[in-house]
Amino acid sequence: MIRVLFFGMLATKTGTREAELELKKQGATVSDVLDEVRRRFDGFPDGPLLFAVNEEQADLSSPVKDGDEVAIMPPFSGG
Amino acid sequence: MIRVLFFGMLATKTGTREAELELKKQGATVSDVLDEVRRRFDGFPDGPLLFAVNEEQADLSSPVKDGDEVAIMPPFSGG
Amino acid sequence: MSDEVRIQEEDFSIEEEVRRLRASSKRIGAVVTFLGTARDFSEGKTIEAIEFEQYAGMALKALKQLRQATLERFDVVDVRIVHRVSTMKPGEQIVLIAVASEHRKEAFEACSWCIDTLKETVPLWKKEITPEGESWVVPHP
Amino acid sequence: MSDEVRIQEEDFSIEEEVRRLRASSKRIGAVVTFLGTARDFSEGKTIEAIEFEQYAGMALKALKQLRQATLERFDVVDVRIVHRVSTMKPGEQIVLIAVASEHRKEAFEACSWCIDTLKETVPLWKKEITPEGESWVVPHP
């Protein structure tokens, strides 16, 4: 089971701050997580996205394994 | 009569903060004041100097008339 | 409360942060601070309040990495960073970056780089509350 | 004491200066401050204290002109400048320049330009008091 977190406008759009999903595939990546999220949440934004796996910045090719926490984030706007 | 002011290391070198001098010449400039100061204070520094006439920055060619206050200053070192 | 890097709801004191920063060394000749404050107007809209969401855990970690990167990249003595995450009204303090160095050039460069990089690397999101409703801020590229 | 530009013997409070600066507008989104402090060591010499001499009258006038020039040259909201002239020990505050603007880039540029220009245009002279005696500081070109 993978825990997926949504922030900012993504949480507003999906209507939730987190989701759980199962990745059957061996050698899954953040890209697979995003595909699954797009299947589940209709109209999930295309716009620029940032990713983190277990609180470290990641990209679409970063590996994801069972038990990981994957964050899908809009561009940061702190400061 | 012209009032001449010395600051910083120039006051230390001349041993005074101010001097009075008479300029006989018509159309005198800061340059004439400096010449007179050099005559009066032996070993007056050659180094870079800044000038002001009546509290406004001036240069060697600035006019000086009776009653003016002329400051002869080492490079500034505030801040 | 004396941590060099903090994310907190409560307000902070510039004086207090600069005092702590300067306590680290008497070699310090320059302190440059950047204070970000909430404006009442942004891109044509009246702002009633702003609110920040953070990816807790990752945000603080990213802020600590930012401080470390600033210390490694510039010849500076110390750096402090505080970012607030509560709801703030126009005029309130949002973020403070304070940098101390021996000479001023490095402090200016480091402080400016630090706030630019904070905006790019720290998972914080700003929401603006206007008379017409709420909207998430989309940063300019 | 609430003048935007001052030369004074007594110490100042960054918090207080920034508070006064920010009171001028709610459009302010960025405040950059430069604080110059007395160091205990300079070019190989131990410093016991420093002392400033000013050309009273001209120094304050030059500082006011500097504030005006900064406001004209940069897109900033307000500027405050305080310079002390008493005898100061290492660690003490010497000078503060605080600049407020809508966006941060202008505040950084204006603050940095302002302290550079202060050093060139304001008739103040620093004397360093070391265990070996006193000497006037010769600025680097």
PDB file of C-alpha atoms in Angstrom, chain B residues 2 21-33 35-36 39 60 62-66:
ATOM      1  CA  ILE B   2      38.085  82.008   5.517  1.00  0.00           C
ATOM      2  CA  LEU B  21      43.179  82.484   6.737  1.00  0.00           C
ATOM      3  CA  GLU B  22      43.017  85.514   4.524  1.00  0.00           C
ATOM      4  CA  LEU B  23      42.834  85.179   0.746  1.00  0.00           C
ATOM      5  CA  LYS B  24      43.930  88.394  -0.975  1.00  0.00           C
ATOM      6  CA  LYS B  25      43.414  87.058  -4.504  1.00  0.00           C
ATOM      7  CA  GLN B  26      40.266  87.814  -6.509  1.00  0.00           C
ATOM      8  CA  GLY B  27      38.345  84.724  -7.703  1.00  0.00           C
ATOM      9  CA  ALA B  28      40.001  82.407  -5.217  1.00  0.00           C
ATOM     10  CA  THR B  29      39.255  78.669  -5.274  1.00  0.00           C
ATOM     11  CA  VAL B  30      39.601  75.685  -2.951  1.00  0.00           C
ATOM     12  CA  SER B  31      42.962  75.105  -4.628  1.00  0.00           C
ATOM     13  CA  ASP B  32      44.235  78.453  -3.311  1.00  0.00           C
ATOM     14  CA  VAL B  33      43.011  77.560   0.186  1.00  0.00           C
ATOM     15  CA  ASP B  35      48.081  76.021  -1.162  1.00  0.00           C
ATOM     16  CA  GLU B  36      47.886  78.392   1.788  1.00  0.00           C
ATOM     17  CA  ARG B  39      52.399  76.746   3.399  1.00  0.00           C
ATOM     18  CA  LEU B  60      39.699  72.131  -6.160  1.00  0.00           C
ATOM     19  CA  SER B  62      35.163  75.507  -6.503  1.00  0.00           C
ATOM     20  CA  PRO B  63      35.063  79.254  -5.771  1.00  0.00           C
ATOM     21  CA  VAL B  64      35.717  80.485  -2.233  1.00  0.00           C
ATOM     22  CA  LYS B  65      34.843  83.937  -0.931  1.00  0.00           C
ATOM     23  CA  ASP B  66      35.295  85.848   2.288  1.00  0.00           C
TER      24      ASP B  66
END
